[in-house]
Coordinates of C-alpha atoms and ligand atoms in Angstrom, one line a residue:
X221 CA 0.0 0.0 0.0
X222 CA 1.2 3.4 -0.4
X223 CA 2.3 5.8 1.8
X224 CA 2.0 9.2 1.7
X225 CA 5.0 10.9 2.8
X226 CA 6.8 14.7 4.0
X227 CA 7.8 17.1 1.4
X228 CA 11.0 18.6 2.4
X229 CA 13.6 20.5 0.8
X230 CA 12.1 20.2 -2.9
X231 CA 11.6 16.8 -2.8
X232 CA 10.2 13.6 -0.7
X233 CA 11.5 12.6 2.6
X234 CA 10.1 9.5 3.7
X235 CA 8.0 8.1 6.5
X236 CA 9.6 7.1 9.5
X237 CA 8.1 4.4 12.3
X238 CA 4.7 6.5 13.3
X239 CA 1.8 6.1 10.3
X240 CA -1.9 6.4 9.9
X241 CA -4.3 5.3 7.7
X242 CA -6.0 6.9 5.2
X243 CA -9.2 6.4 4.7
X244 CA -12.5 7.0 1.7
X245 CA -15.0 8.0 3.3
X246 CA -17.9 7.0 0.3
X247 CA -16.4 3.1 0.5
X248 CA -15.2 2.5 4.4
X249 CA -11.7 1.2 2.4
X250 CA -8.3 2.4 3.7
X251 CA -6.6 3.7 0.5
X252 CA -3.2 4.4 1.9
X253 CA -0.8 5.4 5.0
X254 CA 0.3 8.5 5.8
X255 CA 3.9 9.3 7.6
X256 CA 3.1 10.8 10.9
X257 CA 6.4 13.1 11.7
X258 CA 8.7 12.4 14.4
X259 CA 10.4 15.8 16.0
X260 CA 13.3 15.4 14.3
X261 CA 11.3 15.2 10.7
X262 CA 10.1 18.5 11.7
X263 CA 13.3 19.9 12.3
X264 CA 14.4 18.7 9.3
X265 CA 11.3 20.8 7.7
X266 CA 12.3 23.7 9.7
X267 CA 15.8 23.6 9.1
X268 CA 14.3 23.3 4.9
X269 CA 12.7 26.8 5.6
X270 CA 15.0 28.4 7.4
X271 CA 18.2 27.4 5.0
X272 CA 16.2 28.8 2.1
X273 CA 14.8 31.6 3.5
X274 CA 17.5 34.3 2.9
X275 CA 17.7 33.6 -1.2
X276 CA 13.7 33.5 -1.2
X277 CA 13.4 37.2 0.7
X278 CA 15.9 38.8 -1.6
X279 CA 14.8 37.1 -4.6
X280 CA 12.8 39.9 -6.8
X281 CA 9.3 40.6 -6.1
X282 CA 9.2 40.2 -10.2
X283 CA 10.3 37.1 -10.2
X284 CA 8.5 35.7 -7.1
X285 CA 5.4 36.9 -8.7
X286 CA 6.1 35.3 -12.1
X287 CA 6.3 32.0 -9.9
X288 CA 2.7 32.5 -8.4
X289 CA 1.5 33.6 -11.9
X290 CA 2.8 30.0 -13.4
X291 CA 1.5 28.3 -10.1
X292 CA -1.7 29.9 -10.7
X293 CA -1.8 28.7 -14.1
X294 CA -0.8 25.2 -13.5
X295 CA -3.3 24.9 -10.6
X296 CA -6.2 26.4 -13.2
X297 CA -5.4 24.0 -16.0
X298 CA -5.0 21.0 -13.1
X299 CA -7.6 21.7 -10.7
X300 CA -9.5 18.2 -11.9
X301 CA -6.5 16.5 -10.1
X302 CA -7.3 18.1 -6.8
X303 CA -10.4 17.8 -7.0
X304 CA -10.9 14.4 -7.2
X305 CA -8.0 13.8 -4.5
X306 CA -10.2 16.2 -2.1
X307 CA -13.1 14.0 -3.1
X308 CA -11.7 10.6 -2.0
X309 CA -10.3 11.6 0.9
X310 CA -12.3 14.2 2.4
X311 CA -15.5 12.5 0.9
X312 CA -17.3 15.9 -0.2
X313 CA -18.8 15.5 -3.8
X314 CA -16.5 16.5 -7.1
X315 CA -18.2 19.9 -7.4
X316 CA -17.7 21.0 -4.3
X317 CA -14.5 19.7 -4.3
X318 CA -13.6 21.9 -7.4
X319 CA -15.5 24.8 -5.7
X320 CA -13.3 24.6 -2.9
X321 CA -10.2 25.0 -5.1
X322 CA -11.4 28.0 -7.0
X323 CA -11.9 29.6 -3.7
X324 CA -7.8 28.9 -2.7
X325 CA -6.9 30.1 -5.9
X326 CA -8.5 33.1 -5.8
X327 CA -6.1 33.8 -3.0
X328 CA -3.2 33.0 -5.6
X329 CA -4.3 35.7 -7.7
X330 CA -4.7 38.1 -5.1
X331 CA -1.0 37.4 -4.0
X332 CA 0.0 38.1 -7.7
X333 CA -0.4 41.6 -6.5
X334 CA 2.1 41.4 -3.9
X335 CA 4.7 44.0 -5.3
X336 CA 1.3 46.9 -4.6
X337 CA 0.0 45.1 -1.2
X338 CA 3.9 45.5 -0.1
X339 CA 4.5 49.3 -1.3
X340 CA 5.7 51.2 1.8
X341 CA 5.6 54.9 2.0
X342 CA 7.4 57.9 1.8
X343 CA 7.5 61.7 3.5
X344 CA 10.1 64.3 2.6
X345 CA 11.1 66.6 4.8
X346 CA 9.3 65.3 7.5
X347 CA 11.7 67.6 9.4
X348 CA 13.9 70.2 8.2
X349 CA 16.2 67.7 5.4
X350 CA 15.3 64.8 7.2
X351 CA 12.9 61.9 5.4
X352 CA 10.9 59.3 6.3
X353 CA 9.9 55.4 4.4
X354 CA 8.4 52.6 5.8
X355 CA 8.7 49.1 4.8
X356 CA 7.1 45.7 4.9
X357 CA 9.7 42.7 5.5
X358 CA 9.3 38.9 5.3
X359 CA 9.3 37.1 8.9
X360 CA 11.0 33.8 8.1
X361 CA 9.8 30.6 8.3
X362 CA 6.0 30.3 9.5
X363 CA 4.0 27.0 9.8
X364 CA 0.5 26.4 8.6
X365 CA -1.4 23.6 10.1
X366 CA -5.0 23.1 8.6
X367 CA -8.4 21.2 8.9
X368 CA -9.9 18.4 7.5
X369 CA -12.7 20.0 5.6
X370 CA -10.9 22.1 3.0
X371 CA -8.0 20.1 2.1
X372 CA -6.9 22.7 -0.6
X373 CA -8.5 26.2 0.1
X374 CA -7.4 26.7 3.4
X375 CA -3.7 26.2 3.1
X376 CA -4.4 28.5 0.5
X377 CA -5.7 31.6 2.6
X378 CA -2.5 31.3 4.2
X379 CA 0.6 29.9 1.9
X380 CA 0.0 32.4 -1.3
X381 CA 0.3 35.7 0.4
X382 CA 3.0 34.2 2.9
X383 CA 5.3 33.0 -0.3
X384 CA 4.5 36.1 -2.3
X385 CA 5.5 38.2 0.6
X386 CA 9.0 36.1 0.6
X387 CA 8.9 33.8 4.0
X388 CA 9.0 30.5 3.4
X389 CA 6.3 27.6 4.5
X390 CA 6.1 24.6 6.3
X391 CA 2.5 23.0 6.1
X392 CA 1.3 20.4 8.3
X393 CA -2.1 19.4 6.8
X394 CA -5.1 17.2 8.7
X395 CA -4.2 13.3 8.5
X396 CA -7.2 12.6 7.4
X397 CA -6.5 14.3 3.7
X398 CA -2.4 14.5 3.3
X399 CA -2.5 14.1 0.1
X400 CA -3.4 17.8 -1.3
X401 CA -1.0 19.2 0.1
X402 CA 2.3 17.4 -1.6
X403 CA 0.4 17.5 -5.1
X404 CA 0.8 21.2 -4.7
X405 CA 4.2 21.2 -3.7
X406 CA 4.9 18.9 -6.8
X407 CA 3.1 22.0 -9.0
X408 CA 5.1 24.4 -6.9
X409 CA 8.6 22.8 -7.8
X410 CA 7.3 22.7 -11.6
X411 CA 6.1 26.5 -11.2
X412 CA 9.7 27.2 -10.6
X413 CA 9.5 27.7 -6.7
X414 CA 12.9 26.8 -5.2
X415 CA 13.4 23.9 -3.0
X416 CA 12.9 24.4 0.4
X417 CA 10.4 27.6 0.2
X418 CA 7.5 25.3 0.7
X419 CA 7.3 22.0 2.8
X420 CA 5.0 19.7 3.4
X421 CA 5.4 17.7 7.2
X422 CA 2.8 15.1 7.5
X423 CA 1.9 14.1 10.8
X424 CA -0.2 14.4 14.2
X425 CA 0.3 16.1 17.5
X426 CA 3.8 15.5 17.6
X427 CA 4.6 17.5 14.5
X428 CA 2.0 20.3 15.3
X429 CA 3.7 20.6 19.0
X430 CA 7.2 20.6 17.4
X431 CA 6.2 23.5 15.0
X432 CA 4.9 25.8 18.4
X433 CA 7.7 25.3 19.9
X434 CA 10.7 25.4 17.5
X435 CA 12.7 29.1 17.7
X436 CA 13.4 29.1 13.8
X437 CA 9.3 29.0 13.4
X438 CA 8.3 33.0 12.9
X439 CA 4.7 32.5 12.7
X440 CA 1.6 30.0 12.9
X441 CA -0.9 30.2 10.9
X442 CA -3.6 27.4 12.5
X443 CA -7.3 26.4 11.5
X444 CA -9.3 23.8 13.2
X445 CA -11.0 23.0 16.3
X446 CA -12.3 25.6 19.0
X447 CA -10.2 23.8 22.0
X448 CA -7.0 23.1 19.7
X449 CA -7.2 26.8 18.3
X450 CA -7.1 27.9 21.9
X451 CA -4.0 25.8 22.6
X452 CA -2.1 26.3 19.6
X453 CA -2.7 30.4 20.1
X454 CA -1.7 29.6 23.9
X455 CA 1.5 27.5 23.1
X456 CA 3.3 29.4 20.2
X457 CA 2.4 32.8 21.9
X458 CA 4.4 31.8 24.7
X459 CA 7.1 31.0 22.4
X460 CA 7.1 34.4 21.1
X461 CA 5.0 33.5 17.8
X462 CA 2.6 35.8 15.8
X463 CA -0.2 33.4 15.5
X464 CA -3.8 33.5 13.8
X465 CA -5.5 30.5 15.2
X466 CA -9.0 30.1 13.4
X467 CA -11.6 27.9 15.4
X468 CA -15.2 26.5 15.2
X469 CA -18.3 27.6 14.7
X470 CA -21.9 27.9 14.9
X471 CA -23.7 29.3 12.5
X472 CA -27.1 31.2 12.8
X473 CA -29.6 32.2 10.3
X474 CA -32.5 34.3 10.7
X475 CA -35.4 34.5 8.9
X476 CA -37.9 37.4 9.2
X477 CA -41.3 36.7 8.4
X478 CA -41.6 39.3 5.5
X479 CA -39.1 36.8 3.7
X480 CA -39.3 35.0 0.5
X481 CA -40.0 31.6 2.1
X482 CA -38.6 29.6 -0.9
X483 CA -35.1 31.1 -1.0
X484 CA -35.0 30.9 2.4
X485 CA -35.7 27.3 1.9
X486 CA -33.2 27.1 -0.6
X487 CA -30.6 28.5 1.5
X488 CA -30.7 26.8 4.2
X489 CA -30.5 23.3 2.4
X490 CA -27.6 24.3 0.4
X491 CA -25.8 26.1 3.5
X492 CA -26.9 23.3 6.2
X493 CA -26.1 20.2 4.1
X494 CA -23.6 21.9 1.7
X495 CA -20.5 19.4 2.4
X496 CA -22.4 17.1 4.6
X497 CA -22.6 20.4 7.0
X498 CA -18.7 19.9 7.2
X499 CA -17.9 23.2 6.7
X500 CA -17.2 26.1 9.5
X501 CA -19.5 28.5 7.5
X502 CA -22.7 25.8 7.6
X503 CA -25.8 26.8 8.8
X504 CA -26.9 24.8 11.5
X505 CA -29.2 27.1 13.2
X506 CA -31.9 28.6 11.7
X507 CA -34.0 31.5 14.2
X508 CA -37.2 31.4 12.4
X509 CA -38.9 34.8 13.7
X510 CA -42.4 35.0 14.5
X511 CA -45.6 32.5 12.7
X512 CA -43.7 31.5 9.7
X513 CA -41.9 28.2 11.3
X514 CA -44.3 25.9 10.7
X515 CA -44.4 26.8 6.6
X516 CA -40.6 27.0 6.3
X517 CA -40.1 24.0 7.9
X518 CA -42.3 22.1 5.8
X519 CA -40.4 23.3 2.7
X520 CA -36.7 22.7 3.7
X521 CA -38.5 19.4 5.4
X522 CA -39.7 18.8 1.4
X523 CA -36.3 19.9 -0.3
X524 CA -34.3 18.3 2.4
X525 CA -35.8 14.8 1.7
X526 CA -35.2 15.1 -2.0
X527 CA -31.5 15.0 -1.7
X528 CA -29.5 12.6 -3.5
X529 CA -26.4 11.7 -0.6
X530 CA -24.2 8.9 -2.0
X531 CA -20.4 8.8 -2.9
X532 CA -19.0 12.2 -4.2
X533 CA -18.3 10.6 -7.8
X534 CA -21.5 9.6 -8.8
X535 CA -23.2 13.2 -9.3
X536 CA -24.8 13.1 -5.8
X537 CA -25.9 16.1 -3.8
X538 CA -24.1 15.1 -0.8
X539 CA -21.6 13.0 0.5
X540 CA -20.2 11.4 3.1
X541 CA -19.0 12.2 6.6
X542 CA -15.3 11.9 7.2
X543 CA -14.5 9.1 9.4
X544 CA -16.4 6.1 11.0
X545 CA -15.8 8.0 14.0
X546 CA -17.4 11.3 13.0
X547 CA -20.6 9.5 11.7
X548 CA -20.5 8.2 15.0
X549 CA -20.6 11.2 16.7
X550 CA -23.0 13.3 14.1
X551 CA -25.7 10.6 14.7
X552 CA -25.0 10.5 18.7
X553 CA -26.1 14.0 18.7
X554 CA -29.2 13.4 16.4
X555 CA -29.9 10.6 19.3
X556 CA -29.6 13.3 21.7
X557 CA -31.6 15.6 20.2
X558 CA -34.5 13.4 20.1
X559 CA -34.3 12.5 23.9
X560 CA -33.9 16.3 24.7
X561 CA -37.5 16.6 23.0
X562 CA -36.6 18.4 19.7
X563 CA -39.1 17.8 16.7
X564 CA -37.1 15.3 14.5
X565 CA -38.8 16.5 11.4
X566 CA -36.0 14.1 8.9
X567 CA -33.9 11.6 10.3
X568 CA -30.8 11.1 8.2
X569 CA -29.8 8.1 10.4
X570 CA -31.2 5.6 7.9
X571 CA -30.0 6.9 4.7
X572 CA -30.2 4.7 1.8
X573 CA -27.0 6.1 0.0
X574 CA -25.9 5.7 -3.5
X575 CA -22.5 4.3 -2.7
X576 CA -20.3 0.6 -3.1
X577 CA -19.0 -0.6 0.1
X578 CA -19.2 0.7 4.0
X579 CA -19.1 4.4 3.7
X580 CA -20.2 7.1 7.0
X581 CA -23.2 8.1 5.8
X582 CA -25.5 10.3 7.6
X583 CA -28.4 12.0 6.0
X584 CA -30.2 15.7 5.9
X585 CA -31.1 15.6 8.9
X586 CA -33.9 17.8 10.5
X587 CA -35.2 19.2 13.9
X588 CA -37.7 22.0 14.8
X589 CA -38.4 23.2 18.2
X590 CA -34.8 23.4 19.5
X591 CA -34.2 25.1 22.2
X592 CA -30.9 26.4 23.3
X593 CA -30.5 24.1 25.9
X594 CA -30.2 21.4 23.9
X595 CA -26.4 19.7 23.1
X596 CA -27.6 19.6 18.7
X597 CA -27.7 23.9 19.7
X598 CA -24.7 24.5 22.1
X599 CA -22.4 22.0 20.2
X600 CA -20.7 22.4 17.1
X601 CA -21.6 18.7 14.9
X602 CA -19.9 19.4 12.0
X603 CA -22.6 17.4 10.3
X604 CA -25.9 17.5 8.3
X605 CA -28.2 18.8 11.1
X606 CA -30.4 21.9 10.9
X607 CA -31.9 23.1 13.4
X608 CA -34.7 25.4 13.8
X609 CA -35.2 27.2 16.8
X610 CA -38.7 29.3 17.3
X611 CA -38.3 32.7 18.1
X612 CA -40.6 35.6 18.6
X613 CA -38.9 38.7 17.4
X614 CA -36.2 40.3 15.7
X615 CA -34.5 41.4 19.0
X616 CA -34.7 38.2 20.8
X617 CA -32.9 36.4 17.5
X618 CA -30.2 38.8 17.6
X619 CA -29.9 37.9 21.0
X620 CA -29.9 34.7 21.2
X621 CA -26.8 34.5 18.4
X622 CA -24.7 37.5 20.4
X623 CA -25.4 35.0 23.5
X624 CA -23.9 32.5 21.6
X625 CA -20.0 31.7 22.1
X626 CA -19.2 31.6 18.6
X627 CA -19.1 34.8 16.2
X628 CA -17.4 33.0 12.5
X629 CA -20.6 33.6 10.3
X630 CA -24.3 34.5 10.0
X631 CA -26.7 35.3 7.9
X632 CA -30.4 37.5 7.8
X633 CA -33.1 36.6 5.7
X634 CA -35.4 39.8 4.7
X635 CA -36.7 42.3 2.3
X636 CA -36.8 45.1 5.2
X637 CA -33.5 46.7 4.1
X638 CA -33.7 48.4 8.1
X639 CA -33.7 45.6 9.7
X640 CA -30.8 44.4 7.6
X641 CA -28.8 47.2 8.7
X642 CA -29.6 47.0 12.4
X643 CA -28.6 43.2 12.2
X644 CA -25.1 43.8 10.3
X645 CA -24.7 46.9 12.8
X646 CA -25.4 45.0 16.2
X647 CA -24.4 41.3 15.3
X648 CA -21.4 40.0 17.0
X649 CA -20.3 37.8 14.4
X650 CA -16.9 38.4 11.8
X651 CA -18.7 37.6 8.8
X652 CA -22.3 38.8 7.9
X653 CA -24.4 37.2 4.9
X654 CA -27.5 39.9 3.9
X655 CA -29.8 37.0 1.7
X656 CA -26.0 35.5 1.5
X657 CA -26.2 32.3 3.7
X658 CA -22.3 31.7 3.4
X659 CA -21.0 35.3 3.0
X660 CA -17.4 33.9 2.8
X661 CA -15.4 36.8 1.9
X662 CA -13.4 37.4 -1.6
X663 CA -9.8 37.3 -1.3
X664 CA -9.1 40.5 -1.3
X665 CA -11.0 41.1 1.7
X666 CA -10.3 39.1 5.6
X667 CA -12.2 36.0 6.4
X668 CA -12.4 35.5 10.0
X669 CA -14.4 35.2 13.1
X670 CA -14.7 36.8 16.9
X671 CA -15.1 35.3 19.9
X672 CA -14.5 31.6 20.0
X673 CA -13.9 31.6 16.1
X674 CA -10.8 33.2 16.1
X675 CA -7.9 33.8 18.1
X676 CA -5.5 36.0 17.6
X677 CA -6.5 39.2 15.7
X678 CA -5.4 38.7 12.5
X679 CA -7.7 37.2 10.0
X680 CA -6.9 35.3 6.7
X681 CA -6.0 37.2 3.6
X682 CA -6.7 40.0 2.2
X683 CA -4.3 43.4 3.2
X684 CA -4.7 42.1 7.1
X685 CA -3.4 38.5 5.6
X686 CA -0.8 40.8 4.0
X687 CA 0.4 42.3 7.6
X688 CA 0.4 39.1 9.1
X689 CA 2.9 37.7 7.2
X690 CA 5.1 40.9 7.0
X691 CA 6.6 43.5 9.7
X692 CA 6.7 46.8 9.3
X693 CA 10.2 49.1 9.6
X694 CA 10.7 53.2 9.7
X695 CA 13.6 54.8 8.5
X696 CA 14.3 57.7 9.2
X697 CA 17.1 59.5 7.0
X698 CA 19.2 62.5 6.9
X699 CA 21.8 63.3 4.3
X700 CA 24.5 65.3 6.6
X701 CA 26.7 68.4 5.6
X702 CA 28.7 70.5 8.0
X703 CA 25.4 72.8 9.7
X704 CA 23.8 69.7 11.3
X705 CA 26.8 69.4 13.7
X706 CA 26.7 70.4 17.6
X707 CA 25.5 68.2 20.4
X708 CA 21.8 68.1 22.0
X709 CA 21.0 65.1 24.1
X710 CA 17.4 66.4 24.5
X711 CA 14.8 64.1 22.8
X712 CA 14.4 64.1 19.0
X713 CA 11.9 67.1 17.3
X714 CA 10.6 68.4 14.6
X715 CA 12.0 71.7 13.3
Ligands
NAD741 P1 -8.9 19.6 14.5 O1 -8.9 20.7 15.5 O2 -9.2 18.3 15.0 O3 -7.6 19.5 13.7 C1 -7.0 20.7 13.1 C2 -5.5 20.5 13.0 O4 -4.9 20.3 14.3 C3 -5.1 19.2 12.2 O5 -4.0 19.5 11.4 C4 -4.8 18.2 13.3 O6 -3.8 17.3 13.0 C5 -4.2 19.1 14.4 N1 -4.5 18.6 15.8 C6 -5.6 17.8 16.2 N2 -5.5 17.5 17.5 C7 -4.4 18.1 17.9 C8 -3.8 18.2 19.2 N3 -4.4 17.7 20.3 N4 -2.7 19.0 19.4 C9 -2.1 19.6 18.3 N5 -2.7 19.5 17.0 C10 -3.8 18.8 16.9 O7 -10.0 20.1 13.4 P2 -10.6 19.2 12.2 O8 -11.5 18.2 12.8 O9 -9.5 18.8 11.3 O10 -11.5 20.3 11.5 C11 -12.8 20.7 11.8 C12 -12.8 21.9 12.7 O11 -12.1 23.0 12.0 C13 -14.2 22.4 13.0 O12 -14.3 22.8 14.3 C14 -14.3 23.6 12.1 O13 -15.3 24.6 12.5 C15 -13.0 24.2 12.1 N6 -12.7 25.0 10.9 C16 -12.7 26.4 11.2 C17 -12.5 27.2 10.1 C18 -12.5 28.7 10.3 O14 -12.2 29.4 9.4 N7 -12.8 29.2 11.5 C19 -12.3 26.7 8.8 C20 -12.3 25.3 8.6 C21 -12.5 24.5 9.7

C-alpha cells in the first residue's frame, strides 16, 4: 500500500516508524498510510525553511510573482487533479471539491499583486532635510497547520500571500487528507518555486507541538478545532509566535417573516447540508422569527428529503461524513436531540446512500423546536443537522446569536432593508451574509471570526493577511553636511 510521505527540501523525505491510515469515506476502504512526523522530521522541515529563507526574501518581487502567476496557471489547468483527491479523501462530492479549489486560488491571484500590497511609504522633509519610508519585510519561516474539511483552500488563505510576501512555508495538513498538500508542492517545484520555500510535514500532535515550539518557526498560521485553536494560540504565543489560530463555529440564520420563504428554503438546504454540514460556514441554526416556522419547515423538510447523498463521484448532492468515527458522533447527537425533545422532522440516520461498500453516511437531517438548551444547539456537529429554533422577534434572535459563544458567520433573511442594517450593525459575528447564507469573503477582503472563532486578531487574507505575514520598519534619514553638527542630548523634534 502506499504511503504518503513529507515534502522537504524540494523533494520527498520518507516516512519514519509512526503512520496512519488513510481512509474513503464514500467506501469505508483504507486507500493508503500516511507518515506521521517524528520531532526530528520536523526539524528537518524547519531547518528546509529556514536554509532557504535568505535567497527566497531577496529574490525579486518580479520574479516571485512570475512564480505564483505559473503556479496559478498550472493549478487552473489541473484543478481536476485536486479535486478528485479532495473527493476521495475528504469524501465531499467533485463539485464542491472543485468549488473549494477556486476559492484557494482566488487567494493566488490576489497574492499576484504582492509587489502593490507590499508598497511602503514615503515623506520628505518630514523635518527640516530629514525623510521618512516605511517598509514591509518577510518574517522567516512560519507554519500552517489546517483542517480536515478544506484540504486545498485553506492552506491556500495562508501559503499564497506568505510566499509572495518572501517567507518560506512549512505546512502540516489534517491526517485525514495528506495528500493535497504534496500535489501542490509537486506544482510548486514545476512552477519554478525553489526547494525548500514550501514544505510539506505530514503528521499528528507530535509534529503540530514541534512546529509551536521550534525558535526558527516566525509564525503559525492554524485552522481547526475551538479547543486546539485555543492551545495552539496559547502554546506558540508563549514562544514568542505571531499566531492567527481560526476555530469553530456555529452558524445562525434568521429568517424574518416578510421573507421570500422559498429562498430561504433554498438556502438553508444548500448552506446546512452543503458538504455534509462539514464546513465552518454551515448553517446549522436557523432563528425562524415570529408565525412563519411551521411553513418554512415544511419546505426545507420537502427539499431536504429530495437530496440525493451517496459517494462524491456519482453526481450526488451530498456526500459522506469523514470518518467512522465522525458519523458516530454526528448521529450521537441526532440521538440526543430526540431525547432532549426536539421535533425530528427528517432523520438522516437511515439513509439509503448511492455508494459501493461501508461508507459514514449520515443524511439531511432535520429538527424543529430546538431550544438552546439542547447539546444539537450549544455543540458544534460538524454534520448535516439543521436546526430550527422558534423565536418571537427580531430582537430576541439577535440575541440569542450574540449569547452565543461563537461569532465565524451568519446570515439574515429579509426584504426590510432596516432591519438588515440594524442586524449587520449589532451582530457579533466576523462575517455577515445579507440573503447570502455563506457570505465567505473574496480574497481581497479578511475572512475570520470573533469570539470563540478566532484567536489571535489577524484574520486570513486580504491586506490584514498581507500584515500578518510581513513586519513593518521606519527609517528615518538625513543626508548630513557640516550645519547639522553640535550636540543636543534632549529628545528628537521636529524643526
Ligand atoms: P482539529 O482541530 O481536530 O484539527 C486541526 C489540525 O490540528 C489538524 O492538522 C490536526 O492534525 C491538528 N490537531 C488535532 N488535534 C491536535 C492536538 N491535540 N494537538 C495539536 N494539534 C492537533 O479540526 P478538524 O476536525 O480537522 O477540522 C474541523 C474543525 O475546524 C471544525 O471545528 C471547524 O469549524 C474548524 N474550521 C474552522 C475554520 C475557520 O475558518 N474558522 C475553517 C475550517 C474548519
Amino acid at each position: 500500500m502506499k504511503t504518503i510521505e513529507h515534502w522537504i527540501n524540494g523533494t520527498y523525505s520518507p516516512a519514519g516508524e509512526r503512520t496512519a491510515s488513510v481512509t474513503n469515506p464514500a467506501t469505508g476502504k483504507v486507500t493508503a498510510q500516511v507518515a506521521l512526523a517524528s520531532v526530528q522530521d520536523a526539524n528537518a522541515a524547519v531547518a528546509a525553511a529556514k536554509a532557504a529563507f535568505p535567497a527566497w526574501r531577496d529574490t525579486s518581487l518580479t520574479r516571485r510573482t512570475q512564480i505564483l502567476f505559473a503556479f496559478r496557471e498550472l493549478l487552473n489547468a489541473r484543478k481536476g487533479e485536486l479535486a478528485a483527491i479532495i473527493t476521495s479523501e475528504h469524501g465531499k462530492v467533485l463539485d464542491d471539491a472543485l468549488g473549494e479549489v477556486t476559492r484557494g486560488q482566488e487567494v493566488v491571484e490576489f497574492a499576484c499583486g504582492m509587489p502593490h500590497l507590499m508598497k511602503g511609504s514615503y515623506t520628505e522633509n518630514a523635518s527640516t532635510t530629514v525623510d521618512i519610508h516605511s517598509v514591509r519585510q518577510s518574517l522567516g519561516p512560519v507554519a500552517i497547520i489546517s483542517p480536515f474539511n478544506f484540504p486545498a483552500m485553506v492552506p491556500m488563505w495562508f501559503f499564497p500571500v506568505a510566499i509572495a510576501a518572501g517567507n518560506t512555508v512549512i505546512i502540516k495538513p489534517s491526517e485525514k487528507v495528506p495528500t493535497a498538500a504534496v500535489w501542490m508542492a509537486e506544482l510548486w517545484k514545476e512552477a519554478g518555486l525553489p526547494d525548500g520555500v514550501f514544505n510539506v510535514l505530514q503528521g499528528d500532535k507530535v509534529a503540530v507541538d514541534s512546529l509551536l515550539t521550534h525558535p526558527d518557526v516566525k509564525a503559525v498560521s492554524f485552522v481547526g478545532s475551538t479547543p486546539i485553536a485555543k492551545y495552539v494560540y496559547q502554546t506558540a504565543t508563549a514562544h514568542g509566535k505571531r499566531v492567527q489560530a481560526l476555530g469553530g463555529a456555529k452558524n445562525h440564520m434568521i429568517v424574518l417573516p416578510d421573507a421570500d420563504l422559498d429562498l430561504a428554503a433554498d438556502a438553508a438546504i444548500n448552506a446546512g447540508f452543503g458538504s455534509a454540514g462539514e464546513r465552518c460556514m454551515a448553517i446549522s441554526a436557523l432563528l425562524a422569527v415570529g408565525d412563519i416556522a411551521d411553513e418554512l419547515v415544511a419546505k426545507i423538510a420537502q427539499r431536504a428529503k429530495a437530496l440525493r447523498t451517496g459517494d462524491g463521484l456519482r453526481g450526488c448532492d451530498m456526500g459522506p461524513l469523514v470518518t467512522s468515527v465522525h458519523r458516530d458522533k454526528v448521529s450521537g447527537y441526532v440521538d440526543a436531540g430526540e431525547e432532549a425533545g426536539a421535533t425530528l422532522v427528517v432523520d438522516g440516520r437511515a439513509v439509503a446512500p448511492d455508494a459501493e461498500g461501508d461508507g459514514f453516511f449520515v443524511g439531511p437531517t432535520l429538527f424543529d423546536n430546538v431550544t438552546t438548551d439542547m447539546s444539537i444547539y450549544s455543540d458544534e456537529i460538524f454534520g448535516p443537522v439543521l436546526s430550527v429554533l422558534r423565536v418571537d422577534s427580531f430582537d430576541d434572535a439577535l440575541a440569542t446569536i450574540n449569547a452565543n459563544p461563537y461569532g465565524n458567520g451568519t446570515a439574515i433573511f429579509t426584504n426590510d432593508g432596516g432591519a438588515a442594517r440594524r442586524f449587520q450593525n449589532e451582530v457579533e459575528v466576523g462575517m455577515v451574509g445579507v440573503n447570502v447564507p455563506v457570505p465567505v469573503p473574496m480574497a481581497y477582503y479578511s475572512f475570520g471570526g470573533w469570539k470563540n472563532s478566532l484567536f489571535g486578531d489577524t484574520p486570513a487574507h486580504g491586506t490584514e493577511g498581507v500584515s500578518f505575514f510581513t513586519r513593518g520598519k521606519v527609517v528615518t534619514t538625513r543626508w548630513v553636511d557640516p550645519s547639522h553638527g553640535g550636540i543636543n542630548l534632549g529628545f528628537p523634534q521636529n524643526a
